Amino acid sequence: MISAMAVVLSPLLIMGAMNAWSEQQFSQRIRFHELQQTAQDRFRQVDTILVRTRTALRMITAESADFSCSEITHRMAVLDLPLRNTVRFDADGIVTCSEIGEGVVGTPMSQLEWNDRMRKGVEAIETSGPRSRVLGDPSIFMLRRLNDPQGNFAGSIGLSMSLVDIAARLAEATESSSATIALVVPGGEVIGSNIMAGVPMEWISEGASLNRRIHHLTPDQGPAMDIVLLPLRTEGLWLMVASPSPPQRVEGTLAFLVPILAYLAALLAASWIADAMVLRWLERIRIRIQDMRSSARYMPLTPELSRAPREMQQVAEAFDDLTSRITTHESDMQRALVQMKAAFREVHHRVKNNLQVMLSMLKLQGRGEPLPETQAALKVAAHRVAMMAAVHHTLLNEGNLDTVEALDLFNAICNQVDEQKGWVEGGRSIIPDVSPGPLPADMAVPLGMFVLEAVGLLCPDDDDADVVLHFDRDNGNCRLKLTCGRDGTGGEGEIDRDTSLFLSAFARQIGGSVSVENGSETEITIELAFFVSHMAPTELPN
């Protein structure tokens, strides 16, 4: 009966709700267009002020680069702009003159990155919100680049306009006494309104200009306000139009008030029955499961539901059986994972030991060879085997099986190179400059061998310059660069055939490419570029 009552009343309830919702949406659209029209009128007024200021500043900088701050202010006076201050900066961003506040002369501009952007070719910078260092009021700051007769960067001219004065002009031009026109700066601060001091940050966040809607705000004093925000053509500056919210209409609510009450009564009765039969026991199941999750201890659920309906008891029995199976399976998997991790470490340990044995045999063989050429070849082979052993030793100490920390890997490689080259006790060394992050373990040995072969090319025995190993990544694009200085008499530094084969082979093994820059007389660089996809390794239990 309860279900039938709910089904019969549902169409009436839905029709009344749809009617009320459509009327509310129509009223909101009309209200939005009214406020937006007012905002568009004030937008054109503010935009006219900004356009005139930009045009005048562009004409002044194009006409002459020698105007003083007083001359610039005098030229701008005829435009009737809310100008607060005029400042000139030299090429280093230092204030050379200021119309207001002589104490700022000789100090750097508040944002030195603006000067850097100008030096790199940016013609103009315009921002809003920063407070004037002299007057302390929020302002719009416009900066324009100056060039010397040769076209080089010679400094900049800055103008600041008071947002308080602009807001006052907007208020004077507003015909409606109930509407509030103000400006909103980064941070949500409202300029030019005595009703509200700020708005929520999400209203002026990135992408908020695409959301064409009315915001509602209840100030500490006064009625609730309907607010429309319109972005201006200045970074971070918004135009705000606020007006008291109209009284809410109740006709739509009355249209389906009675069906709602009947519908709620039916649902209340159904809810009570459902709670007595089902929900109460489901809540007990949820609480017991939550306790088990927090304590990580399994407790049988069946005794807790001994007085529940038979269906709930069957659910508890099935849950207990499933939990028991999962617990056993999870324990087995944890043991298997621990064994697998230990096996992987043992493999790296045995590989390292076998390579150490090979290294010892190569050293012994080299001592017994009479020919210098054979001794040199065996020494090179020993160095390569030692590098592989050092890399496997690093993999042995890593917590993850599939990855290796770049900082640990390259530090071990650099230490091995220093030891092989005999730089440990000397003044020469290989200097690592590595960005941390995980790398695939399969790349560890090719990277170590690549560095070893590249250092052999970069560092002849008669040179004493340090080698810099630089490694960084950008969204998976990795670069490994080895750079060494030279005195300009070392020839062109061409790669011999064997070294070229080794470098190319290791680069292909990790899917990368190698390049050599040896055009400079004082420096030679070998670069390996390769790609690594995003890695999120899982730490195995100890």
XYZ file of C-alpha atoms in Angstrom, residues 59-475:
417
model
C 52.919 57.019 -28.163
C 55.191 58.488 -25.472
C 57.632 55.559 -25.625
C 57.622 55.663 -29.436
C 58.173 59.439 -29.577
C 61.192 59.731 -27.292
C 63.019 57.689 -24.671
C 64.319 60.781 -22.810
C 61.125 62.122 -21.224
C 61.316 62.766 -17.493
C 58.570 61.619 -15.136
C 57.236 65.207 -14.866
C 57.077 65.570 -18.656
C 55.223 62.268 -19.006
C 52.731 63.256 -16.297
C 52.206 66.637 -17.961
C 51.455 64.973 -21.300
C 49.041 62.530 -19.680
C 47.175 65.257 -17.746
C 45.088 66.322 -20.765
C 43.517 62.842 -20.950
C 41.755 63.211 -17.563
C 42.897 59.792 -16.377
C 42.996 58.550 -12.742
C 46.807 58.597 -12.870
C 48.558 58.143 -9.528
C 52.254 57.977 -10.318
C 54.784 57.887 -13.158
C 58.033 55.904 -12.793
C 61.032 55.315 -15.076
C 63.330 52.300 -14.770
C 66.752 51.709 -16.274
C 67.822 48.480 -18.009
C 68.526 46.830 -14.617
C 65.033 47.637 -13.265
C 66.234 50.453 -10.953
C 63.978 53.492 -10.449
C 65.556 56.578 -12.063
C 62.688 59.017 -11.415
C 59.273 59.021 -9.756
C 56.577 61.698 -9.926
C 55.471 60.879 -6.356
C 57.833 59.653 -3.682
C 61.424 60.676 -4.280
C 62.512 58.096 -1.732
C 61.938 55.266 -4.216
C 64.584 56.581 -6.661
C 67.462 54.136 -6.753
C 65.402 51.191 -5.544
C 64.532 48.153 -7.743
C 61.060 47.600 -9.163
C 58.736 45.522 -7.000
C 58.733 42.604 -9.473
C 62.176 42.119 -11.055
C 60.803 39.352 -13.268
C 58.936 42.090 -15.160
C 62.300 43.616 -16.111
C 63.588 40.205 -17.202
C 60.544 39.729 -19.432
C 61.092 43.182 -20.947
C 64.726 42.359 -21.603
C 63.668 39.207 -23.467
C 61.425 41.159 -25.833
C 58.066 41.683 -24.083
C 56.786 45.100 -25.158
C 54.216 45.797 -22.445
C 53.100 44.383 -19.079
C 49.794 45.219 -17.450
C 48.551 43.884 -14.135
C 46.181 44.841 -11.355
C 46.026 44.458 -7.603
C 49.577 45.355 -6.379
C 49.522 48.228 -3.913
C 51.505 51.356 -4.723
C 54.760 51.524 -2.778
C 54.279 55.275 -2.243
C 50.547 55.681 -1.630
C 49.688 52.131 -0.565
C 46.400 51.904 -2.443
C 45.519 49.129 -4.941
C 46.234 50.133 -8.499
C 46.574 49.099 -12.140
C 50.225 49.070 -13.158
C 51.208 49.473 -16.838
C 54.811 48.968 -17.935
C 56.176 49.769 -21.410
C 59.582 48.843 -22.861
C 62.085 51.528 -23.941
C 64.727 50.982 -26.644
C 67.861 53.004 -27.383
C 68.560 54.280 -30.957
C 70.212 50.931 -31.787
C 67.053 49.033 -30.772
C 68.532 47.568 -27.585
C 66.673 47.405 -24.282
C 67.216 50.670 -22.375
C 64.662 50.455 -19.568
C 60.928 51.012 -19.181
C 58.234 53.499 -18.215
C 55.562 52.587 -15.661
C 52.200 54.191 -14.951
C 49.934 53.412 -12.008
C 46.223 54.227 -11.876
C 44.240 54.122 -8.651
C 41.530 51.489 -8.613
C 39.753 53.510 -5.931
C 39.477 56.496 -8.299
C 38.247 54.280 -11.153
C 35.619 52.723 -8.874
C 34.515 56.220 -7.782
C 34.017 57.250 -11.417
C 31.948 54.116 -12.031
C 29.754 54.915 -9.000
C 29.174 58.470 -10.242
C 28.028 57.196 -13.651
C 25.610 54.624 -12.180
C 21.980 55.691 -12.561
C 20.481 53.006 -10.334
C 20.794 53.796 -6.632
C 20.305 50.158 -5.626
C 23.074 48.740 -7.785
C 26.644 48.665 -6.482
C 29.474 48.962 -9.031
C 32.936 47.953 -7.807
C 36.195 46.341 -8.904
C 37.593 43.001 -7.728
C 41.367 42.406 -7.681
C 43.360 39.162 -7.327
C 42.729 37.707 -3.905
C 39.008 38.588 -4.020
C 39.322 42.078 -2.457
C 36.502 44.430 -3.487
C 37.459 48.032 -4.316
C 34.825 50.782 -4.237
C 32.075 49.132 -2.169
C 31.071 49.927 1.406
C 28.794 46.877 1.570
C 31.231 44.005 1.077
C 35.001 43.711 1.485
C 35.645 40.635 -0.636
C 34.262 37.768 -2.665
C 35.159 34.035 -2.607
C 38.266 33.132 -4.631
C 36.438 30.509 -6.710
C 34.291 33.263 -8.243
C 37.362 34.771 -9.944
C 39.337 31.588 -10.501
C 40.627 30.445 -13.881
C 37.723 29.524 -16.138
C 35.151 31.373 -13.986
C 34.466 33.828 -16.845
C 32.914 30.943 -18.833
C 30.363 30.285 -16.089
C 27.577 32.768 -16.918
C 25.674 32.780 -13.658
C 24.542 34.993 -10.786
C 26.422 34.655 -7.510
C 24.659 35.152 -4.207
C 26.288 36.692 -1.142
C 24.846 37.671 2.230
C 26.886 40.522 3.778
C 27.252 41.049 7.510
C 24.768 43.878 7.315
C 21.970 44.407 4.840
C 19.983 42.125 2.515
C 21.309 39.302 0.361
C 22.964 40.465 -2.859
C 22.870 39.143 -6.437
C 26.327 39.570 -8.005
C 27.552 39.386 -11.603
C 31.313 39.428 -12.331
C 32.767 40.428 -15.689
C 36.524 40.056 -16.461
C 38.237 43.214 -17.714
C 41.042 43.337 -20.255
C 43.661 43.580 -17.521
C 45.189 40.562 -15.857
C 43.354 39.674 -12.636
C 40.840 42.577 -12.696
C 37.071 41.984 -12.556
C 34.070 44.333 -12.725
C 31.395 43.587 -10.121
C 27.730 44.612 -10.270
C 25.753 43.832 -7.093
C 22.076 44.424 -6.404
C 19.759 43.326 -3.572
C 18.083 39.991 -4.299
C 14.345 40.238 -5.112
C 11.819 38.509 -2.818
C 11.397 34.822 -3.442
C 8.171 33.708 -5.143
C 6.102 31.092 -3.321
C 3.540 30.191 -5.987
C 5.634 27.360 -7.330
C 6.181 25.943 -3.848
C 2.482 25.988 -3.040
C 1.748 24.091 -6.283
C 3.196 20.869 -4.945
C 3.394 21.398 -1.170
C 0.544 18.992 -0.379
C 1.855 16.182 -2.634
C 5.264 16.584 -1.047
C 3.853 16.163 2.445
C 1.908 13.058 1.443
C 4.901 11.698 -0.398
C 7.147 12.289 2.620
C 4.662 10.616 4.930
C 4.590 7.526 2.738
C 8.359 7.434 2.532
C 8.652 7.876 6.304
C 6.506 4.817 6.898
C 8.443 2.827 4.311
C 11.712 3.949 5.853
C 10.649 2.817 9.325
C 9.726 -0.627 8.021
C 12.959 -0.857 6.018
C 14.989 0.166 9.048
C 13.399 -2.479 11.248
C 13.878 -5.232 8.676
C 17.054 -4.354 6.823
C 18.881 -1.082 7.544
C 19.529 -1.718 11.236
C 21.309 -4.952 10.486
C 23.174 -3.484 7.522
C 24.475 -0.748 9.831
C 25.757 -3.371 12.252
C 27.508 -5.119 9.368
C 29.085 -1.823 8.252
C 30.338 -0.980 11.750
C 31.822 -4.450 12.231
C 33.563 -4.309 8.823
C 34.943 -0.853 9.641
C 36.292 -2.127 12.958
C 37.974 -5.030 11.218
C 39.558 -2.686 8.635
C 40.920 -0.338 11.315
C 42.286 -3.113 13.532
C 43.379 -5.418 10.657
C 42.001 -8.340 12.678
C 39.300 -10.691 11.386
C 36.327 -11.281 13.672
C 33.412 -13.563 12.727
C 30.287 -11.636 11.781
C 27.704 -14.393 12.181
C 27.358 -14.180 16.028
C 26.626 -10.442 15.744
C 23.589 -11.125 13.528
C 22.151 -14.091 15.427
C 18.808 -12.263 15.983
C 18.608 -10.801 12.476
C 16.291 -12.082 9.739
C 17.373 -15.287 8.061
C 18.455 -13.488 4.925
C 20.845 -11.269 6.889
C 22.287 -14.284 8.684
C 23.013 -15.881 5.312
C 24.775 -12.691 4.193
C 26.922 -12.782 7.346
C 27.807 -16.439 6.817
C 28.798 -15.791 3.204
C 30.880 -12.783 4.287
C 32.692 -14.820 6.962
C 33.490 -17.560 4.463
C 34.743 -15.102 1.848
C 36.818 -13.141 4.383
C 38.455 -16.325 5.625
C 39.414 -17.332 2.079
C 40.743 -13.858 1.240
C 42.766 -13.692 4.467
C 44.421 -17.033 3.695
C 45.094 -16.054 0.090
C 46.496 -12.665 1.144
C 48.888 -14.268 3.591
C 50.129 -16.635 0.895
C 50.661 -13.763 -1.523
C 52.542 -11.700 1.057
C 54.913 -14.603 1.706
C 55.363 -15.118 -2.037
C 56.140 -11.439 -2.568
C 58.705 -11.436 0.226
C 60.351 -14.529 -1.259
C 60.356 -13.007 -4.747
C 61.980 -9.826 -3.473
C 64.626 -11.810 -1.653
C 65.208 -13.885 -4.813
C 65.675 -10.776 -6.940
C 68.185 -9.357 -4.477
C 69.985 -12.671 -4.397
C 70.180 -12.645 -8.209
C 71.739 -9.164 -8.192
C 74.120 -10.272 -5.432
C 75.226 -13.359 -7.363
C 75.600 -11.428 -10.604
C 77.751 -8.885 -8.793
C 79.885 -11.671 -7.257
C 80.299 -13.404 -10.630
C 81.343 -10.126 -12.230
C 83.869 -9.609 -9.418
C 85.302 -13.035 -10.182
C 85.533 -12.138 -13.906
C 87.197 -8.852 -12.944
C 89.815 -10.655 -10.870
C 90.516 -13.095 -13.724
C 90.937 -10.243 -16.209
C 93.363 -8.469 -13.871
C 95.387 -11.646 -13.372
C 95.428 -12.289 -17.102
C 96.560 -8.724 -17.781
C 99.513 -8.992 -15.401
C 100.828 -12.032 -17.241
C 100.547 -10.629 -20.779
C 103.830 -9.409 -22.271
C 102.310 -7.225 -25.026
C 101.182 -3.684 -24.033
C 98.322 -3.850 -26.552
C 96.917 -6.973 -24.900
C 97.305 -5.468 -21.447
C 95.404 -2.327 -22.571
C 92.568 -4.376 -24.062
C 92.237 -6.471 -20.903
C 92.265 -3.305 -18.790
C 89.383 -1.843 -20.824
C 87.424 -5.105 -20.461
C 88.086 -5.095 -16.702
C 86.780 -1.542 -16.431
C 83.590 -2.520 -18.228
C 83.043 -5.544 -16.000
C 83.692 -3.419 -12.887
C 81.105 -0.896 -14.027
C 78.477 -3.617 -14.465
C 79.296 -4.955 -10.987
C 78.899 -1.468 -9.471
C 75.509 -1.044 -11.155
C 74.295 -4.426 -9.879
C 75.464 -3.477 -6.396
C 73.249 -0.361 -6.617
C 70.281 -2.455 -7.791
C 70.876 -4.799 -4.865
C 70.299 -1.958 -2.365
C 67.150 -0.541 -4.021
C 63.788 -0.999 -2.298
C 61.885 -1.525 -5.569
C 62.458 -4.315 -8.035
C 61.551 -2.519 -11.251
C 63.143 0.878 -10.660
C 66.350 2.469 -9.487
C 66.767 5.953 -8.035
C 68.610 8.136 -10.570
C 70.615 9.913 -7.857
C 71.889 6.614 -6.368
C 72.647 5.142 -9.809
C 74.672 8.049 -11.180
C 76.509 8.584 -7.880
C 77.634 4.938 -8.007
C 78.623 5.304 -11.678
C 80.626 8.471 -10.962
C 82.393 6.849 -7.997
C 83.308 3.852 -10.161
C 84.682 6.096 -12.933
C 86.754 8.085 -10.408
C 88.202 4.833 -9.038
C 89.011 3.405 -12.485
C 90.614 6.627 -13.703
C 92.646 6.989 -10.542
C 90.976 10.290 -9.697
C 90.083 9.280 -6.162
C 93.281 10.719 -4.649
C 93.869 13.404 -7.297
C 92.327 16.785 -7.940
C 90.343 15.685 -10.974
C 86.857 14.155 -10.698
C 83.551 13.545 -12.442
C 80.935 15.895 -10.975
C 77.315 14.617 -10.888
C 74.431 17.068 -11.396
C 71.417 14.752 -11.259
C 67.687 15.394 -10.873
C 66.232 12.735 -8.539
C 63.524 10.355 -9.659
C 62.975 6.694 -10.565
C 64.432 5.070 -13.690
C 63.682 1.582 -15.084
C 66.066 -0.979 -13.659
C 66.639 -2.379 -17.188
C 68.313 0.906 -18.156
C 70.830 0.856 -15.299
C 73.570 -1.217 -16.972
C 73.338 0.507 -20.420
C 73.521 3.928 -18.743
C 76.551 2.905 -16.713
C 78.353 1.550 -19.758
C 77.430 4.640 -21.791
C 78.950 6.931 -19.157
C 82.101 4.797 -18.977
C 82.633 4.870 -22.758
C 81.797 8.577 -22.997
C 84.249 9.508 -20.243
C 86.914 7.510 -22.046
C 86.345 9.692 -25.103
C 86.101 12.987 -23.216
C 89.072 12.489 -20.916
C 92.442 11.581 -22.481
C 95.191 10.718 -20.046
C 97.098 13.970 -20.752
C 94.105 16.179 -19.797
C 93.260 17.400 -16.271
C 89.817 18.985 -16.758
C 86.859 17.826 -14.650
C 83.919 16.068 -16.282
C 80.376 17.257 -15.503
C 77.597 14.643 -15.652
C 74.219 16.363 -15.987
C 70.927 14.452 -15.960
C 67.417 15.945 -16.011
C 63.961 15.049 -17.272
C 60.918 16.895 -18.565
C 57.649 14.912 -18.699
